[in-house]
CSV table of C-alpha atoms in Angstrom, one decimal:
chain,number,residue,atom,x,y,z
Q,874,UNK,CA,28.8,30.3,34.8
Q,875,UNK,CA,28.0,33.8,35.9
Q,876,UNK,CA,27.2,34.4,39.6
Q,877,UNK,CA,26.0,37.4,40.5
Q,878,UNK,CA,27.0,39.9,43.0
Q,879,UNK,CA,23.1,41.0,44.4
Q,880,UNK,CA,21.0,37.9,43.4
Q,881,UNK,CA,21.4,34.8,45.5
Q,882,UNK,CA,18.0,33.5,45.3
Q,883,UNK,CA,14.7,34.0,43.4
Q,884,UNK,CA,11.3,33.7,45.1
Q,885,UNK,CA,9.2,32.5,41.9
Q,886,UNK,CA,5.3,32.7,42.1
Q,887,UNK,CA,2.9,30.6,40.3
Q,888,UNK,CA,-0.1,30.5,42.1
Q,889,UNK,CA,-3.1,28.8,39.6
Q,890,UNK,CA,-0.9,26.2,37.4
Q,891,UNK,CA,2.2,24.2,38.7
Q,892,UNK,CA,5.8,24.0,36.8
Q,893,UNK,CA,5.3,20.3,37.0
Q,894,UNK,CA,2.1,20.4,35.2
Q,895,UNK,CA,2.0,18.8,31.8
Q,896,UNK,CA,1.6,22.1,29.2
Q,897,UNK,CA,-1.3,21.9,26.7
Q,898,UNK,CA,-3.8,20.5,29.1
Q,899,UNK,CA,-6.1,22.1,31.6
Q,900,UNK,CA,-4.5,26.0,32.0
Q,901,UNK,CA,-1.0,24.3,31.8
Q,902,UNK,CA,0.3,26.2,28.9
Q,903,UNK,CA,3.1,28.1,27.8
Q,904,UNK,CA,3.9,30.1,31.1
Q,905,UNK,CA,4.6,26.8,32.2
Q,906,UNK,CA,7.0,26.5,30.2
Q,907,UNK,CA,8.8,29.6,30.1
Q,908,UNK,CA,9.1,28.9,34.3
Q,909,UNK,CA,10.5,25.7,33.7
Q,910,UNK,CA,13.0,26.6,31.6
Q,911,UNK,CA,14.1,30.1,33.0
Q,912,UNK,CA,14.2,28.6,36.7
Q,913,UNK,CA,16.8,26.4,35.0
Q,914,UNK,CA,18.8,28.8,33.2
Q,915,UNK,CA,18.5,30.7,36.5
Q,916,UNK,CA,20.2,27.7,38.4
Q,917,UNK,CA,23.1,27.2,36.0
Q,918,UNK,CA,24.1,30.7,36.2
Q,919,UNK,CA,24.4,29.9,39.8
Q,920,UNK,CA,20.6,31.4,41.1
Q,921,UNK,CA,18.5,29.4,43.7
Q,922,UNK,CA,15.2,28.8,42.4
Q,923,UNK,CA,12.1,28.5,44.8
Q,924,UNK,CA,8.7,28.3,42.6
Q,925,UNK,CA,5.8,28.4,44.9
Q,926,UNK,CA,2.3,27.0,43.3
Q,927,UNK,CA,-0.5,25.8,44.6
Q,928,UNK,CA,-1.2,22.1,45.7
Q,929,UNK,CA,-3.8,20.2,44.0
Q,930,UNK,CA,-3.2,16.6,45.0
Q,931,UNK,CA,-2.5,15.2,48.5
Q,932,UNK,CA,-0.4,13.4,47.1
Q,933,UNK,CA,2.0,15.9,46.2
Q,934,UNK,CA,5.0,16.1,48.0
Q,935,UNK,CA,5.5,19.8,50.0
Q,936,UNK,CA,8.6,20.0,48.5
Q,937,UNK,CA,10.2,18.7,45.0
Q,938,UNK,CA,13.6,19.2,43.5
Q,939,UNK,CA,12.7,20.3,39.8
Q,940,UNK,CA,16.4,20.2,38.8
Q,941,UNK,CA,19.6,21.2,40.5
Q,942,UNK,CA,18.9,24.8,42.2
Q,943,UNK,CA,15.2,24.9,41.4
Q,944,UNK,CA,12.9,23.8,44.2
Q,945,UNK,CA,9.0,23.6,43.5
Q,946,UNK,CA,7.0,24.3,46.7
Q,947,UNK,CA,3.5,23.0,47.3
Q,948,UNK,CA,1.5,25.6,49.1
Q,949,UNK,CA,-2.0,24.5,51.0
Q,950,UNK,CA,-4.8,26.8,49.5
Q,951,UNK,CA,-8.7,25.5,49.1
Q,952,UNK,CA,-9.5,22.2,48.3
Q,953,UNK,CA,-7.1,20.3,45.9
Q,954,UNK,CA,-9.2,19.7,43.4
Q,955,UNK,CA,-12.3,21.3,41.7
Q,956,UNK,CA,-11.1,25.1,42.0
Q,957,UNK,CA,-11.2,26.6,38.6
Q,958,UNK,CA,-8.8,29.6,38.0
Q,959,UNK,CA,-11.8,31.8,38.3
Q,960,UNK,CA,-12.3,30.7,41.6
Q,961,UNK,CA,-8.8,31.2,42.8
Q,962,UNK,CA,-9.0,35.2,44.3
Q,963,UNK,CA,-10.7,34.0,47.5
Q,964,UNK,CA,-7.9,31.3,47.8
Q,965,UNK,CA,-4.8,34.1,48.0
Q,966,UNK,CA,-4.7,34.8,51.9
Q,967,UNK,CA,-4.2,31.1,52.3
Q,968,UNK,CA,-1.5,31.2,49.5
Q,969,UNK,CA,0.3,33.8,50.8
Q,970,UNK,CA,0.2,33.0,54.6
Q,971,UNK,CA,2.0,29.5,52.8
Q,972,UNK,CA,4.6,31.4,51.4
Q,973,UNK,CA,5.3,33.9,54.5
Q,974,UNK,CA,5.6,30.2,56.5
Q,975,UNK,CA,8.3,28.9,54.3
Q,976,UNK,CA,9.7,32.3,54.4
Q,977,UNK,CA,9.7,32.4,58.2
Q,978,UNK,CA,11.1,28.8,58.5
Q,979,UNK,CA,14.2,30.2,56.5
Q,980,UNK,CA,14.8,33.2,58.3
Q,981,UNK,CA,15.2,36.9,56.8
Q,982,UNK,CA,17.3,38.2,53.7
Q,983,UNK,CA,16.6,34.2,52.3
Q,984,UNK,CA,15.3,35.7,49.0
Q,985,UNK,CA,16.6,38.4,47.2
Q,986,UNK,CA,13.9,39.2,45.0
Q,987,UNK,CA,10.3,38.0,44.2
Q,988,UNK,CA,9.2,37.2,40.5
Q,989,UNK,CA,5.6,36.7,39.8
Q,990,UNK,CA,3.8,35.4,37.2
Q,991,UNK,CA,0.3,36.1,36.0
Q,992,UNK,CA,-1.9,38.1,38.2
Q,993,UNK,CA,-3.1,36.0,40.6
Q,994,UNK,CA,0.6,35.8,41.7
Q,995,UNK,CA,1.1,39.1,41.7
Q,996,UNK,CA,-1.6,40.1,44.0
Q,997,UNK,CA,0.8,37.7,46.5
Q,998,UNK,CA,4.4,38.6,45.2
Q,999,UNK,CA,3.1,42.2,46.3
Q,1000,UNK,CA,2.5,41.2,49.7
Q,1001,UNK,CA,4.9,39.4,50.9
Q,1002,UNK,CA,7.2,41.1,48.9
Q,1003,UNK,CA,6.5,44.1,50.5
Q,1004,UNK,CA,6.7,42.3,54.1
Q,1005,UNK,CA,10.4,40.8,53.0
Q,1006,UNK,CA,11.7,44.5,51.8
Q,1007,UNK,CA,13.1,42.9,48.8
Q,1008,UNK,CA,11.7,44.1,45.2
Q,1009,UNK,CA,9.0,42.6,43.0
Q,1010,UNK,CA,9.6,41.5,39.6
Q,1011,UNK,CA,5.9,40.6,37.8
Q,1012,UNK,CA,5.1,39.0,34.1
Q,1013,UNK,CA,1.7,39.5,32.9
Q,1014,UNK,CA,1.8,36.6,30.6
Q,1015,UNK,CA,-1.7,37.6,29.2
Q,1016,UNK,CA,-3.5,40.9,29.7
Q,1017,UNK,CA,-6.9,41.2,30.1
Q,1018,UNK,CA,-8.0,44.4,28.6
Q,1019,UNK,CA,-5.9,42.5,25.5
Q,1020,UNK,CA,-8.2,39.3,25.5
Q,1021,UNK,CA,-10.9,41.6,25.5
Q,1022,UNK,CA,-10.4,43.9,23.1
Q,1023,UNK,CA,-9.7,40.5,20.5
Q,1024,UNK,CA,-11.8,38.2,21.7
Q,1025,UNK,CA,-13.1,34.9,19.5
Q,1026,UNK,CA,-17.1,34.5,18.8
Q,1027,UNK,CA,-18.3,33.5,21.6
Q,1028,UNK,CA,-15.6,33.8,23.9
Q,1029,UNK,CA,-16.5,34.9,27.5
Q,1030,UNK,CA,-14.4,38.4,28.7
Q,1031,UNK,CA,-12.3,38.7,31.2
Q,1032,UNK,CA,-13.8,40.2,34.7
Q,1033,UNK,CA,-13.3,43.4,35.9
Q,1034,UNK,CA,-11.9,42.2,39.4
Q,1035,UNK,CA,-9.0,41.0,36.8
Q,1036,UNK,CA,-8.3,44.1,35.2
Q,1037,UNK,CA,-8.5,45.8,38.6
Q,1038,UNK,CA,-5.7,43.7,39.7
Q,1039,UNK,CA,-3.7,44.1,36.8
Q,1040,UNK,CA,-3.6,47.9,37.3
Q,1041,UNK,CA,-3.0,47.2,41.1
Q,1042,UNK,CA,0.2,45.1,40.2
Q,1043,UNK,CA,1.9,47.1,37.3
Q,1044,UNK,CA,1.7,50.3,40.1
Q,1045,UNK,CA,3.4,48.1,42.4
Q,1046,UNK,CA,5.9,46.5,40.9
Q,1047,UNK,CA,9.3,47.5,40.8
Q,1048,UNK,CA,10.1,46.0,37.4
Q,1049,UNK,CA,7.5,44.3,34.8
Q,1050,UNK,CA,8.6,42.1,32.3
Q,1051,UNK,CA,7.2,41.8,28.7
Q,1052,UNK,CA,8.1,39.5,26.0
Q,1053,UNK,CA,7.7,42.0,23.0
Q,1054,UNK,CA,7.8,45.8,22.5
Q,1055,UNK,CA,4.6,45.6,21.1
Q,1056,UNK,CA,3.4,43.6,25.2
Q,1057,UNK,CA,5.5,46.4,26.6
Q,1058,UNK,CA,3.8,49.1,24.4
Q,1059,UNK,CA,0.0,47.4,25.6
Q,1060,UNK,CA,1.4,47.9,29.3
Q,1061,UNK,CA,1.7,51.7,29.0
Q,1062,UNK,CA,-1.6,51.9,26.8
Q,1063,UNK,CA,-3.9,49.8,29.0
Q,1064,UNK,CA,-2.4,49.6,32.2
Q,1065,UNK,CA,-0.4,53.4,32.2
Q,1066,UNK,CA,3.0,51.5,32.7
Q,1067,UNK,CA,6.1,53.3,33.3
Q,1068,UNK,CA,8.6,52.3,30.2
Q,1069,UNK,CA,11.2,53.3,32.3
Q,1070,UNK,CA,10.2,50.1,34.7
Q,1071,UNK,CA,9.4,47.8,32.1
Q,1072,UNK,CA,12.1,45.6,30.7
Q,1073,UNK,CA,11.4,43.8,27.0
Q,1074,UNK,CA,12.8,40.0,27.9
Q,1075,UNK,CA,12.1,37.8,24.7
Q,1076,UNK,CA,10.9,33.8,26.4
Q,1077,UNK,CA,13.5,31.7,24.8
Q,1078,UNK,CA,13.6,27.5,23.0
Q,1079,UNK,CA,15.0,24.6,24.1
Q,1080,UNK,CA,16.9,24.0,21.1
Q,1081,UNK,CA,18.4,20.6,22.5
Q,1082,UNK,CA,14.9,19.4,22.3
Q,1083,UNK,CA,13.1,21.3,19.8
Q,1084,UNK,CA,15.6,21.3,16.3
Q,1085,UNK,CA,15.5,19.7,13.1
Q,1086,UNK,CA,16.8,16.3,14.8
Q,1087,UNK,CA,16.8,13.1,12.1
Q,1088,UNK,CA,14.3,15.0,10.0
Q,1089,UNK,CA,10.7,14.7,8.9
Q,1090,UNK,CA,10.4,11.1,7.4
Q,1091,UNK,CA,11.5,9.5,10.5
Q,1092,UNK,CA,9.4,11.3,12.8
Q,1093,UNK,CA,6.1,10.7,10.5
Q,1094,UNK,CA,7.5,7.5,10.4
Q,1095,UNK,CA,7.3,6.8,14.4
Q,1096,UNK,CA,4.1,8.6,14.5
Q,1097,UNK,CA,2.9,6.4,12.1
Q,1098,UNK,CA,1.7,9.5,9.3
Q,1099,UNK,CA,2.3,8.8,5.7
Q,1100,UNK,CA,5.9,9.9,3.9
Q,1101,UNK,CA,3.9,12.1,1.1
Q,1102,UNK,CA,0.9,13.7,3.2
Q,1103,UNK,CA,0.0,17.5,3.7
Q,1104,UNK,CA,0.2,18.1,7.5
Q,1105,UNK,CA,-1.0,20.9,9.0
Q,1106,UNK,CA,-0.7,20.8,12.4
Q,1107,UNK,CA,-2.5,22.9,15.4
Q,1108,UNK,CA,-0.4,22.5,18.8
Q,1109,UNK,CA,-1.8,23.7,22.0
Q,1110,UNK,CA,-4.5,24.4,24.6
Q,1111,UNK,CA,-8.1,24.0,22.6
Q,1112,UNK,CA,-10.2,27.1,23.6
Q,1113,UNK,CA,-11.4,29.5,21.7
Q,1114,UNK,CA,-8.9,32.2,22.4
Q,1115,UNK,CA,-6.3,30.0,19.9
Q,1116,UNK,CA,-8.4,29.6,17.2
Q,1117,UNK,CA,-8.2,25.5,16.5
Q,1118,UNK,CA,-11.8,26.3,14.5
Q,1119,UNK,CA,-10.4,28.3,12.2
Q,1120,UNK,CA,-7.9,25.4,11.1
Q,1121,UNK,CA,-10.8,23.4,10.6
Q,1122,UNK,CA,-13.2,25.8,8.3
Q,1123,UNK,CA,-9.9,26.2,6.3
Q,1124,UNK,CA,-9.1,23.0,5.7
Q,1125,UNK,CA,-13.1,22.2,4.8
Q,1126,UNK,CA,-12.3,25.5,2.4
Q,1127,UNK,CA,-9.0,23.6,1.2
Q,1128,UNK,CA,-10.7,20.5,0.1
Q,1129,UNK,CA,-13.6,22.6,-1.1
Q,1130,UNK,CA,-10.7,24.1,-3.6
Q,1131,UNK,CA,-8.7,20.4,-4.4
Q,1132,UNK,CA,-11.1,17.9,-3.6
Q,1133,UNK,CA,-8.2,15.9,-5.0
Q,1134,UNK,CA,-6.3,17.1,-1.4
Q,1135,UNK,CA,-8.0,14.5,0.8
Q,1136,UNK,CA,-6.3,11.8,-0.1
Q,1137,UNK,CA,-3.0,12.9,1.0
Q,1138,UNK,CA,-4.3,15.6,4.1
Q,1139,UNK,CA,-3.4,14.6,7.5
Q,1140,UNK,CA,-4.4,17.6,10.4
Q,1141,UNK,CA,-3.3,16.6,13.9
Q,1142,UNK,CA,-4.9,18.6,16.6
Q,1143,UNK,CA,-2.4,17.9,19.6
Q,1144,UNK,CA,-3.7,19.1,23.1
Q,1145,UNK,CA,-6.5,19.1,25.2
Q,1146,UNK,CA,-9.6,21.8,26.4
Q,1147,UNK,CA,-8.5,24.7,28.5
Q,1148,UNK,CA,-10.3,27.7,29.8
Q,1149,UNK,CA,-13.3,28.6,28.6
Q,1150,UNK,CA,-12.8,25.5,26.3
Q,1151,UNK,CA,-13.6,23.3,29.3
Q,1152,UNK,CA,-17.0,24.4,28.9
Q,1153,UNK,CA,-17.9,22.4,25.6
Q,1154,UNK,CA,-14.8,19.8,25.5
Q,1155,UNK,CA,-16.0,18.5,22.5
Q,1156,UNK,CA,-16.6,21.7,20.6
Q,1157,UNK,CA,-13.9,21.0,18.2
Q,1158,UNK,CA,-15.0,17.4,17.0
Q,1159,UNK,CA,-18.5,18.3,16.7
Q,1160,UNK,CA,-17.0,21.2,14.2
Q,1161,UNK,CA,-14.9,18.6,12.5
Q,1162,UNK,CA,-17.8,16.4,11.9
Q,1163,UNK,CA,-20.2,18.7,10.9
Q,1164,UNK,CA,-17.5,20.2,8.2
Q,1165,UNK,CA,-17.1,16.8,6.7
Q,1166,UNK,CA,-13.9,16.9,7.6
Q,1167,UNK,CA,-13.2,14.0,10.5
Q,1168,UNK,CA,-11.9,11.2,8.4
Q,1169,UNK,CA,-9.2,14.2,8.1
Q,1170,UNK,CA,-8.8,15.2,11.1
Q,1171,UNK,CA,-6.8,13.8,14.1
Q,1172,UNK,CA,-7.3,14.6,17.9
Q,1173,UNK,CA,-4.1,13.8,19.9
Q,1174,UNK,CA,-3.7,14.1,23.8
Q,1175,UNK,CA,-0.9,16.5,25.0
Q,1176,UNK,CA,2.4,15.5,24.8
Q,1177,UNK,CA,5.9,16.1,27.0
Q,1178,UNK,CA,8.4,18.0,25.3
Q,1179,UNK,CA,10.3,15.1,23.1
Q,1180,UNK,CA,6.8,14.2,21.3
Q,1181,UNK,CA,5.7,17.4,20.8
Q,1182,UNK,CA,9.2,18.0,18.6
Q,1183,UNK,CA,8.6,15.0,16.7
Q,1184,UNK,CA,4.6,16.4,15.7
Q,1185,UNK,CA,6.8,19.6,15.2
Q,1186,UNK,CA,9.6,18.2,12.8
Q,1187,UNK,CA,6.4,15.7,11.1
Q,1188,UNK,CA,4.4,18.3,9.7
Q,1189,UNK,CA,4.3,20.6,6.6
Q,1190,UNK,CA,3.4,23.5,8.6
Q,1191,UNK,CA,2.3,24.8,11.8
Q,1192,UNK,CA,-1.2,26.8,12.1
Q,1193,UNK,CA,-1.3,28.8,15.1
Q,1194,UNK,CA,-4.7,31.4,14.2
Q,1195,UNK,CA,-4.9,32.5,17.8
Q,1196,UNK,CA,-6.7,35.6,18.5
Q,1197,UNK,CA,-3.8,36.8,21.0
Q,1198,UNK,CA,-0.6,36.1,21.7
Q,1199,UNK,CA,2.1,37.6,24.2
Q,1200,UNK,CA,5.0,35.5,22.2
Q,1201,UNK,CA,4.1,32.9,20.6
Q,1202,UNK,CA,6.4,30.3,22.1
Q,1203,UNK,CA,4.5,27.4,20.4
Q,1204,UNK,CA,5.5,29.1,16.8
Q,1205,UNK,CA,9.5,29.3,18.1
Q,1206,UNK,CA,9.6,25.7,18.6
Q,1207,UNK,CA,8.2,24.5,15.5
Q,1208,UNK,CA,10.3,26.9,13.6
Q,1209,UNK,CA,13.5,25.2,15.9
Q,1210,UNK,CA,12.6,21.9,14.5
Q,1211,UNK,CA,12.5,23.5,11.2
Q,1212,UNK,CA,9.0,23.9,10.7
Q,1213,UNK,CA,7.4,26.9,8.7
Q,1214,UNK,CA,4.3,28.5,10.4
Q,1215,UNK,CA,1.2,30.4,9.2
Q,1216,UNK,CA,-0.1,32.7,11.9
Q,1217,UNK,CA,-2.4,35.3,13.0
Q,1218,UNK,CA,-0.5,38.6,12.9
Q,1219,UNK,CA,-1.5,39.1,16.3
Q,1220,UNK,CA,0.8,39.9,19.8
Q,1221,UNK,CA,4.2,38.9,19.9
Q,1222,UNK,CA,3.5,36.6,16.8
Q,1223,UNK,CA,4.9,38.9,14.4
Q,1224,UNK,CA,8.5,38.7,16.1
Q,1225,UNK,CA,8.3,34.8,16.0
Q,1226,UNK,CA,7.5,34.6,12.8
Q,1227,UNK,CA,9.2,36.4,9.5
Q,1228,UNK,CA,6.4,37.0,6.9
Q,1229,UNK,CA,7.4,35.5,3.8
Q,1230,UNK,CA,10.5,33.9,5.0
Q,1231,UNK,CA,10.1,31.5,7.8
Q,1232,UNK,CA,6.0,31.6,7.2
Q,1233,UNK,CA,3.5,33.6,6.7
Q,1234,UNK,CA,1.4,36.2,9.0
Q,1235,UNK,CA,-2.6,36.3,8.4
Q,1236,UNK,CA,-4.1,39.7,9.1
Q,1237,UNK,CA,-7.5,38.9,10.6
Q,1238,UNK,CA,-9.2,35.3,11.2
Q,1239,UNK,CA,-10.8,34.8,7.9
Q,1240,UNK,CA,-10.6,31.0,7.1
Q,1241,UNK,CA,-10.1,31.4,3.5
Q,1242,UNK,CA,-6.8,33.5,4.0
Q,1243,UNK,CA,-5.5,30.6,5.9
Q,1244,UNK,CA,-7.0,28.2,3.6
Q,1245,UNK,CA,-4.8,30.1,0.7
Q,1246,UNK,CA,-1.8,30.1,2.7
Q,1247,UNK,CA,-2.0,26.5,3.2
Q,1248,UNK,CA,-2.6,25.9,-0.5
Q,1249,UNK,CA,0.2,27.5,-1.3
Q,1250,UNK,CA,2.3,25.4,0.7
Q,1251,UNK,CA,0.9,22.4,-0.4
Q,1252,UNK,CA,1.1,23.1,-4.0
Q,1253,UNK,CA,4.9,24.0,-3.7
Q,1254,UNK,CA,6.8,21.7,-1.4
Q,1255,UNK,CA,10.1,23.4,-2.2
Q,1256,UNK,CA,8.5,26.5,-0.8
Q,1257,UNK,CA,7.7,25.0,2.3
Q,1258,UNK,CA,11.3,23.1,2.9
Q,1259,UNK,CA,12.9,27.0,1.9
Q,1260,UNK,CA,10.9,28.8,4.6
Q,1261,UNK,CA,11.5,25.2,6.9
Q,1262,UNK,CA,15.5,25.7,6.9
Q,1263,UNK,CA,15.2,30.0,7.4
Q,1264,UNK,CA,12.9,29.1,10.3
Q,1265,UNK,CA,15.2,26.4,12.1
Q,1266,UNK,CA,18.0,29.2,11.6
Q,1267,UNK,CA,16.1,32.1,13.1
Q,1268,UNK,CA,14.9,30.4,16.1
Q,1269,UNK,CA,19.1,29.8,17.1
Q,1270,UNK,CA,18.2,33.4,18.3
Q,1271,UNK,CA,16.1,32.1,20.8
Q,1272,UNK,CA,18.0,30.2,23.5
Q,1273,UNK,CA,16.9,30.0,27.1
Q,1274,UNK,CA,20.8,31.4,28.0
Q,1275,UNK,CA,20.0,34.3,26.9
Q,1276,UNK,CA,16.6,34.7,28.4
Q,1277,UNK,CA,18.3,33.9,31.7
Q,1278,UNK,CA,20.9,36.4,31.5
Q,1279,UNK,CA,18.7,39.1,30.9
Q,1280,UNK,CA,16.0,38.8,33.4
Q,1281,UNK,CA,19.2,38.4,36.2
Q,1282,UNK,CA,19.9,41.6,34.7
Q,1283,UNK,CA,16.5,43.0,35.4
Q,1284,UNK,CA,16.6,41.6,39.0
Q,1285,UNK,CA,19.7,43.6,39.4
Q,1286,UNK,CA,18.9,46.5,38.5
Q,1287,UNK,CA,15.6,45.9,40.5
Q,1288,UNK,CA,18.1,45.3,43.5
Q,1289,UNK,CA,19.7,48.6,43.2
Q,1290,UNK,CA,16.4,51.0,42.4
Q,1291,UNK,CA,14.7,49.0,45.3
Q,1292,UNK,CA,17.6,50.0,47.7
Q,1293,UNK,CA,18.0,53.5,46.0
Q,1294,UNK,CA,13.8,54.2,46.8
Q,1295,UNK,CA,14.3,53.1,50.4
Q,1296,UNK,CA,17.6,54.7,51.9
Q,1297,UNK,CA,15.5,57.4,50.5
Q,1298,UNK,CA,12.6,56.5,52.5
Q,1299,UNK,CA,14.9,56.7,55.5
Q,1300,UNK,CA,16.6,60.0,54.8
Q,1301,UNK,CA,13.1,61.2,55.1
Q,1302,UNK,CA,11.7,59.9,57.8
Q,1303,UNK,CA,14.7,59.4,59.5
């Protein structure tokens, strides 16, 4: 265990979706995720872990131990329920004036740092980070100028007010993290971030949950799919952003190829509607009907961590089309459970995922280039248990330790440029 010398304990900020939250429903997603199991990493190398999110039950106790060192804190902001994320700005003064309570309860110098995710936390971390003289640490997550400038048919843009806050918060952060160069890169081109502030952090796997485990025929075989089928599967938030559609027109384009396919096709949709999916919830089945494809076709409800690695180590392949990606953590699990993936080439995607060798990358959304993909695969089961085993061995690379280990270093050196800005600030005014 590595304890370290500047960082005691972590303010984390997650205003609009709760570490607690189950991922793949509502906006619980990935970031969830990557919270979860950083906060944890954190706390075994010997880092207090406060995550501050906003309440949305009554029920909810103010204060619940997440796992040894990591403490989730319910903050009072609007009404529990009916607040969409849209509707969240106006709810930040209350948010914050939460956070400065629990802050004055503790006393000064309690937090060392303050690490925010999303923008909606960093319009807080900014305040009170400011007001605690102790340096900010923000992850975008997702960028809005990047969901514009790639955004599905149909798809509603981000708002202005959000990309005004993103340029707000990479000014005023001492240190932004991004999960890829290419994220980091998008920083300096959108936003006019500083490189020399911006750390590349890659999110990491569980890989005690998400590995090969007892292998494929026992996992189809408790989720009742049959030994022999062709499984694609689509794992995740359904809204338009990820592309579930453009599973479905392939798979109509599959069977339009090999008729003979349906017999032995099997496509799980695991997850429920999310963002601007919450509009039409039942989009996707509509599509699936009207493609002929529904006897094929399989909706499943979000699942904790353990199931989702079973859907993982049960299917052929995973099919993750999205139309931006800052990693692509969903892809880094399957592969860890020895699953080959077909993906848009899109975000962090193409460091997931090793063209040719652990999957294949699709250059644009074009159904039939997914459709081939998948035919390929199904036509050539040795080719799809070659790229299985390379993928369960690249994604050893992408423990959690190592994720941990990192962003303490970027806290540290946050520490020291933080302390270096204002004894400057004093010699000046002083």
């Amino acid at each position: 265990m590595r304890y370290s010398r500047r960082v005691r304990r972590v303010a984390m900020l997650s205003v609009h979706t709760s570490p607690l939250d189950q991922p793949g429903t509502g906006d619980a997603g990935g970031m969830n995720v990557y919270i979860v199991e950083l906060s944890r990493q954190l706390a075994a190398l010997g880092i207090e872990v406060e995550i501050f999110t906003r309440a949305t039950s009554g029920a909810l106790a103010p204060e619940v131990g997440l796992a040894p060192g990591v403490l989730v804190r319910h903050v009072d902001a609007g009404p529990y329920e009916g607040l969409s994320k849209e509707e969240l700005p106006a709810q930040l003064c209350p948010f914050t004036h939460g956070v400065m309570q629990a802050w004055a309860g503790a006393g000064p110098g309690h937090y060392d740092v303050v690490h925010t995710h999303y923008w909606l936390s960093g319009h807080v971390g900014w305040l009170v980070a400011e007001r605690w003289g102790v340096p900010l640490v923000h992850a975008m997550h997702t960028m809005a100028r990047v969901k514009n400038a790639s955004l599905a048919a149909g798809d509603t843009p981000e708002p202005a007010a959000r990309e005004i806050g993103e340029e707000q918060i990479v000014r005023a952060a001492d240190r932004l993290i991004a999960n890829t160069a290419e994220e980091a890169a998008d920083l300096a081109r959108h936003y006019e971030a500083d490189p020399l502030r911006t750390a590349v952090v890659h999110p990491g796997v569980n890989l005690g949950t998400f590995r090969p485990g007892d292998g494929r025929a026992a996992a189809r075989e408790r989720l009742g799919l049959p030994p022999d089928a062709f499984v694609p599967l689509f794992a995740g938030r359904i809204q338009p952003l990820k592309g579930p559609d453009i599973l479905l027109h392939a798979v109509r384009e599959l069977l339009d190829a090999d008729p003979a396919l349906r017999g032995r096709l099997i496509v799980p949709v695991v997850g429920g509607p999310s963002g601007t999916g919450l509009a039409r919830p039942e989009r996707l089945q509509k599509l699936a009907a009207r493609l002929g494809i529904a006897d094929v076709v399989r909706f499943r409800p979000p699942v904790a961590q353990h199931g989702l690695a079973d859907w993982y180590r049960a299917a052929s392949v995973l099919v993750m089309p999205s139309y931006s990606e800052s990693f692509g953590l969903v892809a880094a699990e399957a592969q860890a459970c020895g699953t080959p993936v077909v993906a848009a080439a899109v975000g962090g995607l193409p460091v997931v995922v090793r063209d040719g060798e652990t999957g294949f990358l699709i250059h644009g959304h074009d159904p039939a280039d997914y459709a081939r993909a998948l035919a390929r695969l199904a036509a050539r089961p040795e080719l799809a248990a070659g790229l299985g085993e390379a993928a369960a061995r690249h994604a050893r690379g992408f423990g959690w330790e190592a994720t941990a280990a990192r962003t303490l270093a970027v806290y540290e050196e946050a520490i020291q440029a933080h302390r270096f800005v204002t004894r400057g600030l004093r010699s000046n005014y002083g």
